[in-house]
Amino acid sequence: GAEENLKVAVRVRSFNKREIDMNAKPIIEMSAGQTVIRNPAEPAEDGKKFAFDYSYWSFDGGKQRSDGFWEPDLAQPNGKKYCDQNKVFEDLGKGMLSNAWEGYNSTLFAYGQTGSGKSYSVVGYGPNKGIVPMFCEQLFAEIGTKKGGDTAYEVTFSMLEIYNEIVRDLLNPNSDKKKGLRIRQHPKKGFWPEQLAVVPVDSYQAISNKMDQGATTRTIAATNMNATSSRAHTIVCITFIQKSKNSAGQELAKSSVVNLVDLAGSERVSSTGATGDRLKEGAAINQSLSALGNVISALADQSNGKKVKVPYRDSVLTQLLMNALGGNSKTIMIAAISPADINYEESLSTLRYADRAKQIKTRAIINEDPTE
Ligand code: ADP
Ligand code: MG
């Protein structure tokens, strides 16, 4: 397979209630693939400029809903400005789908502070479906049109959470909550969590049920459930296998692993009020995210010709994402940002992170083997 750069998309959402209540001002501009962020403390300065593969303006345009968010409305003068879920799927999800059919692995991960729109893009809410449901629906629809021929199709699903450096199987509520799953290393396939439940699925509905089941299994800390979910990394893994016979009657299997990663909030965890477990939690989450930052930096250095060791082993997250970041995968990062001046530092840090990530190169190959 050819080497290619990790693709980066940036998406800015509209003001949320808190930002409106705080009379926040917008500091993000986008035009022709360029994203500009202005420092609210230095209004006279030029903004800092970034260029990414995709820039998604979901701040305004179209018509405003009662919840303050916007949706496209072609009848309005600005009706096309707002970028909706369909556009994101067209650009990112469709490509992942054709990769899956061709037998390439792909990974999509969302980075950004809590509330910036990571889950909205990856999973979505209600009728505003994100990439995961649209991807699955389309995959099964396409399988439906091809079924009955010589090729057999298998789809499996698994879902895990990394919380405090512990891997929890979200499809197995009885798995050991304290120790979590052990991470093993396979010489070819990289790291994988031992005994993770991998279930066959034959419809999006089946996956959706599993995801609901997974969501209820999710860790609920004593204080605030929302805060907790923002501190865990969730990884959904879909495997798609196509089995056929070649002219010699030998069985062939083409397989693709699709990882969809909703990362923990990237904000620096403040220690205010955090004691005991809560403090440990913040520290461990930082360990996984800062390890990811170090891995991304090392890989970017490598792409620029430097000889450096990539510290995959420094966290569970970076072990599980090893293939996605430095190996056999076509990978996309969505950097989700708030439009508001009050989030300047966090948004700038997300854009810098994304800027580093876009230098990474991976080399995806078609996974096709005669079956044993
Ligand atoms: P995160 O997962 O990064 O913590 P969420 O995806 O849960 O953040 O988004 C926070 C809120 O903002 C949710 O209510 C979500 O529906 C809304 N939201 C985020 N991005 C968008 C968008 N592009 N368009 C409309 N609503 C959005
Ligand atoms: Mg989220």
XYZ file of C-alpha atoms and ligand atoms in Angstrom:
400
model
C 0.000 0.000 0.000
C 1.065 3.565 -0.564
C 2.014 5.821 2.272
C -0.498 8.555 2.908
C -1.007 11.305 5.414
C -3.465 11.121 8.219
C -6.414 13.260 7.134
C -7.567 16.000 9.449
C -10.969 17.653 9.592
C -11.823 20.588 11.834
C -15.409 21.295 12.831
C -16.700 24.317 14.714
C -20.123 24.108 16.332
C -22.519 26.929 17.225
C -22.624 28.656 20.602
C -24.083 26.554 23.366
C -26.299 27.939 26.111
C -23.429 28.584 28.497
C -21.530 30.569 25.882
C -24.608 32.617 25.007
C -25.278 33.284 28.673
C -21.692 34.449 29.102
C -22.095 36.752 26.124
C -19.293 34.967 24.298
C -17.875 36.362 21.042
C -16.888 34.205 18.059
C -13.153 33.945 17.395
C -13.086 31.319 14.624
C -13.255 32.036 10.895
C -13.093 29.586 8.029
C -12.553 30.161 4.351
C -11.349 27.930 1.557
C -9.837 25.260 3.747
C -8.242 27.734 6.104
C -9.202 28.085 9.744
C -8.284 31.279 11.582
C -8.419 31.673 15.345
C -8.135 35.103 16.985
C -6.754 35.760 20.436
C -9.482 37.700 22.287
C -6.818 39.311 24.483
C -5.012 40.711 21.408
C -7.794 41.885 19.082
C -5.396 43.926 16.939
C -3.247 40.901 16.121
C -3.781 38.793 13.026
C -5.305 35.475 13.864
C -3.361 32.237 13.791
C -3.939 30.338 10.570
C -4.296 26.602 10.065
C -4.959 24.523 6.974
C -6.636 21.116 7.175
C -7.979 18.607 4.689
C -11.552 19.486 5.603
C -13.030 22.493 7.425
C -16.583 22.222 8.652
C -18.498 25.344 9.507
C -21.336 24.310 11.805
C -21.537 27.666 13.588
C -24.410 29.248 11.688
C -26.214 29.457 8.358
C -29.488 27.861 7.421
C -32.075 28.133 10.132
C -31.774 28.189 13.875
C -33.523 25.545 15.917
C -35.235 26.087 19.254
C -32.209 24.599 21.037
C -29.992 27.312 19.601
C -28.236 25.042 17.113
C -28.554 25.464 13.363
C -29.555 23.212 10.527
C -29.212 23.655 6.788
C -32.085 25.365 5.037
C -31.609 25.887 1.330
C -34.439 28.440 1.266
C -32.316 30.870 3.309
C -29.685 33.149 1.742
C -27.025 31.529 3.947
C -28.704 28.178 3.740
C -25.693 26.258 2.459
C -23.174 27.700 4.855
C -24.029 25.398 7.716
C -22.302 22.034 7.443
C -24.531 19.221 8.613
C -24.045 15.550 9.457
C -24.696 14.470 5.865
C -21.857 16.578 4.531
C -19.455 15.122 7.095
C -20.563 11.614 6.202
C -20.240 12.322 2.477
C -16.637 13.432 2.971
C -15.399 11.083 5.673
C -17.829 8.208 6.171
C -18.242 7.281 2.494
C -14.496 6.925 2.094
C -14.301 4.683 5.134
C -17.064 2.588 3.641
C -15.297 2.072 0.334
C -12.088 1.319 2.254
C -13.959 -1.383 4.136
C -15.149 -2.961 0.885
C -11.624 -2.864 -0.516
C -10.203 -4.523 2.593
C -8.403 -1.580 4.173
C -8.458 -0.841 7.877
C -9.628 2.588 8.847
C -9.811 4.665 11.978
C -11.663 7.813 12.799
C -10.968 9.617 16.002
C -12.383 12.803 17.457
C -10.293 15.146 19.563
C -11.364 18.264 21.436
C -12.454 19.667 24.763
C -15.626 18.421 26.434
C -18.706 19.896 24.785
C -16.878 20.725 21.544
C -18.878 18.244 19.444
C -16.850 15.002 19.372
C -19.734 12.652 20.133
C -22.034 14.658 17.881
C -19.777 13.963 14.901
C -18.848 10.377 15.745
C -22.145 9.017 17.076
C -24.660 11.856 16.866
C -27.806 12.441 18.845
C -31.284 11.211 17.900
C -32.193 12.122 14.334
C -28.849 13.930 13.899
C -27.012 10.709 13.241
C -23.244 10.793 13.263
C -20.717 8.758 11.316
C -21.130 5.469 13.235
C -24.866 4.948 12.579
C -24.676 6.240 9.005
C -21.679 4.036 8.275
C -23.395 0.946 9.679
C -26.717 1.598 7.977
C -25.048 2.034 4.640
C -22.791 -0.986 5.086
C -25.768 -3.262 5.745
C -27.745 -1.682 2.919
C -24.891 -2.422 0.510
C -24.487 -5.953 1.839
C -28.237 -6.389 1.288
C -27.926 -5.566 -2.387
C -25.018 -8.001 -2.889
C -26.180 -10.917 -0.780
C -27.017 -14.189 -2.466
C -23.919 -14.311 -4.645
C -20.746 -16.303 -4.098
C -19.414 -14.053 -1.401
C -20.381 -14.394 2.252
C -20.325 -11.327 4.478
C -19.629 -11.187 8.196
C -19.791 -8.144 10.422
C -18.746 -8.099 14.062
C -18.984 -5.407 16.666
C -17.182 -4.630 19.911
C -17.140 -1.627 22.185
C -14.769 -0.711 24.965
C -14.008 2.129 27.291
C -10.653 3.221 28.649
C -11.088 4.804 32.013
C -8.219 5.333 34.434
C -5.985 3.234 32.159
C -8.382 0.331 32.645
C -10.079 -1.268 29.648
C -13.723 -2.135 30.207
C -15.739 -4.262 27.857
C -18.935 -2.282 27.358
C -20.719 -5.325 25.959
C -19.938 -7.396 29.009
C -21.301 -5.777 32.190
C -19.908 -8.666 34.228
C -16.315 -8.134 33.214
C -13.957 -7.365 36.075
C -14.474 -3.686 36.828
C -11.362 -3.201 38.921
C -8.718 -4.841 36.795
C -10.275 -4.567 33.390
C -9.121 -6.497 30.348
C -5.504 -7.395 29.826
C -3.784 -5.998 26.765
C -1.932 -8.570 24.695
C 0.397 -8.025 21.794
C 0.147 -9.872 18.504
C 3.256 -9.699 16.299
C 1.268 -8.677 13.239
C -1.983 -7.222 14.444
C -0.618 -5.135 17.281
C -2.223 -4.765 20.673
C -5.643 -6.130 21.516
C -7.667 -6.523 24.690
C -7.870 -10.145 25.746
C -11.379 -11.593 26.113
C -13.106 -8.574 24.624
C -16.605 -9.571 23.550
C -16.848 -9.558 19.767
C -20.411 -10.114 18.638
C -21.700 -10.901 15.148
C -24.268 -8.377 13.935
C -26.514 -8.463 10.902
C -28.228 -5.085 10.977
C -27.700 -1.563 12.162
C -30.508 -2.137 14.660
C -28.502 -4.933 16.246
C -25.500 -2.621 16.570
C -27.629 0.181 17.915
C -29.059 -2.133 20.585
C -25.551 -3.199 21.507
C -24.433 0.413 21.739
C -27.340 1.275 24.034
C -26.395 -1.717 26.112
C -22.803 -0.499 26.117
C -23.819 2.987 27.150
C -25.618 1.711 30.228
C -22.592 -0.348 31.200
C -20.442 2.742 31.085
C -18.720 3.812 34.257
C -20.782 6.058 36.449
C -18.688 7.919 38.992
C -20.176 9.224 42.197
C -20.135 12.907 41.360
C -21.298 13.750 37.894
C -22.118 11.350 35.115
C -21.475 13.879 32.409
C -18.060 14.672 33.791
C -17.299 10.967 33.878
C -18.242 10.210 30.322
C -16.100 13.107 29.211
C -13.099 11.501 30.913
C -13.315 8.118 29.286
C -12.203 7.139 25.812
C -14.721 5.021 23.929
C -13.669 2.779 21.058
C -16.180 1.081 18.776
C -14.688 -1.582 16.532
C -16.430 -2.999 13.493
C -14.877 -5.850 11.537
C -16.081 -6.561 8.036
C -15.091 -9.830 6.379
C -15.855 -10.905 2.818
C -15.360 -14.597 2.133
C -15.168 -15.952 -1.365
C -13.477 -18.691 -3.396
C -10.921 -18.123 -6.116
C -10.934 -20.023 -9.405
C -8.882 -22.824 -7.843
C -11.585 -23.281 -5.234
C -9.418 -21.876 -2.474
C -11.190 -19.815 0.196
C -10.233 -16.164 0.339
C -11.082 -13.711 3.065
C -10.841 -9.971 2.701
C -11.111 -8.220 6.021
C -11.270 -4.701 7.285
C -11.142 -3.347 10.807
C -12.914 -0.044 11.363
C -12.177 1.789 14.605
C -14.305 4.727 15.702
C -12.816 6.546 18.642
C -14.527 9.144 20.788
C -11.699 10.477 22.914
C -11.962 11.909 26.416
C -12.184 15.684 26.671
C -8.806 17.246 25.973
C -9.178 20.066 28.539
C -6.652 20.187 31.314
C -8.402 18.712 34.293
C -8.445 21.278 37.066
C -7.905 19.835 40.496
C -10.600 21.978 42.084
C -12.707 19.819 44.316
C -11.078 16.673 43.045
C -9.843 14.362 45.746
C -9.086 10.670 45.995
C -10.434 8.737 43.060
C -11.454 11.823 41.180
C -7.946 13.175 41.276
C -6.453 9.862 40.245
C -8.961 9.756 37.436
C -7.907 13.142 36.095
C -4.268 12.178 36.293
C -4.780 8.870 34.493
C -6.839 10.428 31.745
C -4.097 12.925 31.226
C -1.702 10.006 30.995
C -3.565 8.477 28.048
C -4.130 11.773 26.265
C -0.646 13.085 26.875
C 0.763 9.759 25.717
C -1.306 10.192 22.563
C 0.196 13.655 22.157
C 3.706 12.238 22.532
C 3.027 9.464 20.040
C 1.635 11.960 17.543
C 4.684 14.195 17.996
C 7.095 11.291 17.574
C 5.301 10.074 14.446
C 5.285 13.592 13.022
C 9.043 13.798 13.694
C 9.523 10.454 11.963
C 7.608 11.691 8.930
C 9.978 14.628 8.850
C 12.938 12.269 8.689
C 13.979 12.216 12.352
C 14.900 8.949 14.020
C 12.821 8.699 17.181
C 11.231 5.922 19.177
C 7.444 6.074 19.257
C 6.271 5.591 22.855
C 3.198 3.468 22.128
C 3.650 1.560 25.371
C 3.123 4.600 27.562
C -0.647 4.200 27.729
C -3.466 1.817 26.958
C -4.920 4.239 24.432
C -1.725 4.490 22.416
C -1.274 0.715 22.443
C -4.740 0.172 21.065
C -4.306 2.936 18.482
C -0.858 1.776 17.365
C -2.034 0.464 14.013
C -4.330 3.412 13.489
C -1.535 5.914 13.988
C 1.613 4.373 12.677
C 0.668 1.286 10.790
C -1.828 -0.449 8.605
C -4.758 1.965 8.555
C -6.237 4.890 6.711
C -6.858 7.363 9.475
C -8.934 10.475 9.968
C -8.915 12.867 12.900
C -11.788 15.224 13.576
C -10.727 18.206 15.653
C -13.843 19.580 17.317
C -13.751 23.163 18.541
C -15.969 25.707 20.257
C -16.409 29.023 18.445
C -16.205 31.084 21.631
C -13.590 33.504 22.941
C -13.930 31.990 26.417
C -12.520 28.727 25.037
C -9.619 30.309 23.157
C -6.822 28.396 24.909
C -8.491 25.010 24.492
C -9.427 25.584 20.846
C -5.928 26.792 20.000
C -4.436 23.759 21.680
C -6.794 21.464 19.711
C -5.830 23.147 16.426
C -2.132 22.755 17.235
C -2.629 19.113 18.083
C -4.433 18.577 14.785
C -1.704 20.441 12.919
C 0.858 18.035 14.312
C -1.306 15.008 13.540
C -1.669 15.870 9.862
C 2.049 15.239 9.334
C 1.675 11.591 10.291
C 1.919 9.027 7.534
C 0.400 5.562 7.560
C 0.660 2.721 5.089
C -2.551 0.789 4.676
C -2.577 -2.532 2.856
C -5.454 -4.632 1.615
C -6.042 -7.421 4.118
C -6.608 -10.437 1.934
C -5.625 -13.958 2.943
C -6.540 -17.465 2.079
C -8.468 -18.664 5.122
C -7.010 -21.462 7.208
P -18.338 16.254 23.266
O -18.614 14.836 22.873
O -17.151 16.831 22.560
O -18.234 16.433 24.741
P -20.968 16.724 22.204
O -20.781 16.094 20.878
O -21.736 15.949 23.213
O -19.575 17.161 22.806
O -21.644 18.141 21.924
C -22.104 18.985 22.962
C -23.457 19.556 22.568
O -23.350 20.342 21.405
C -24.492 18.482 22.274
O -25.732 18.909 22.781
C -24.535 18.433 20.767
O -25.806 18.051 20.302
C -24.210 19.852 20.365
N -23.464 19.916 19.104
C -22.161 19.652 18.965
N -21.753 19.840 17.701
C -22.840 20.222 17.004
C -23.083 20.565 15.622
N -22.100 20.532 14.717
N -24.333 20.923 15.255
C -25.332 20.929 16.162
N -25.162 20.613 17.463
C -23.944 20.260 17.901
Mg -18.779 13.209 24.143
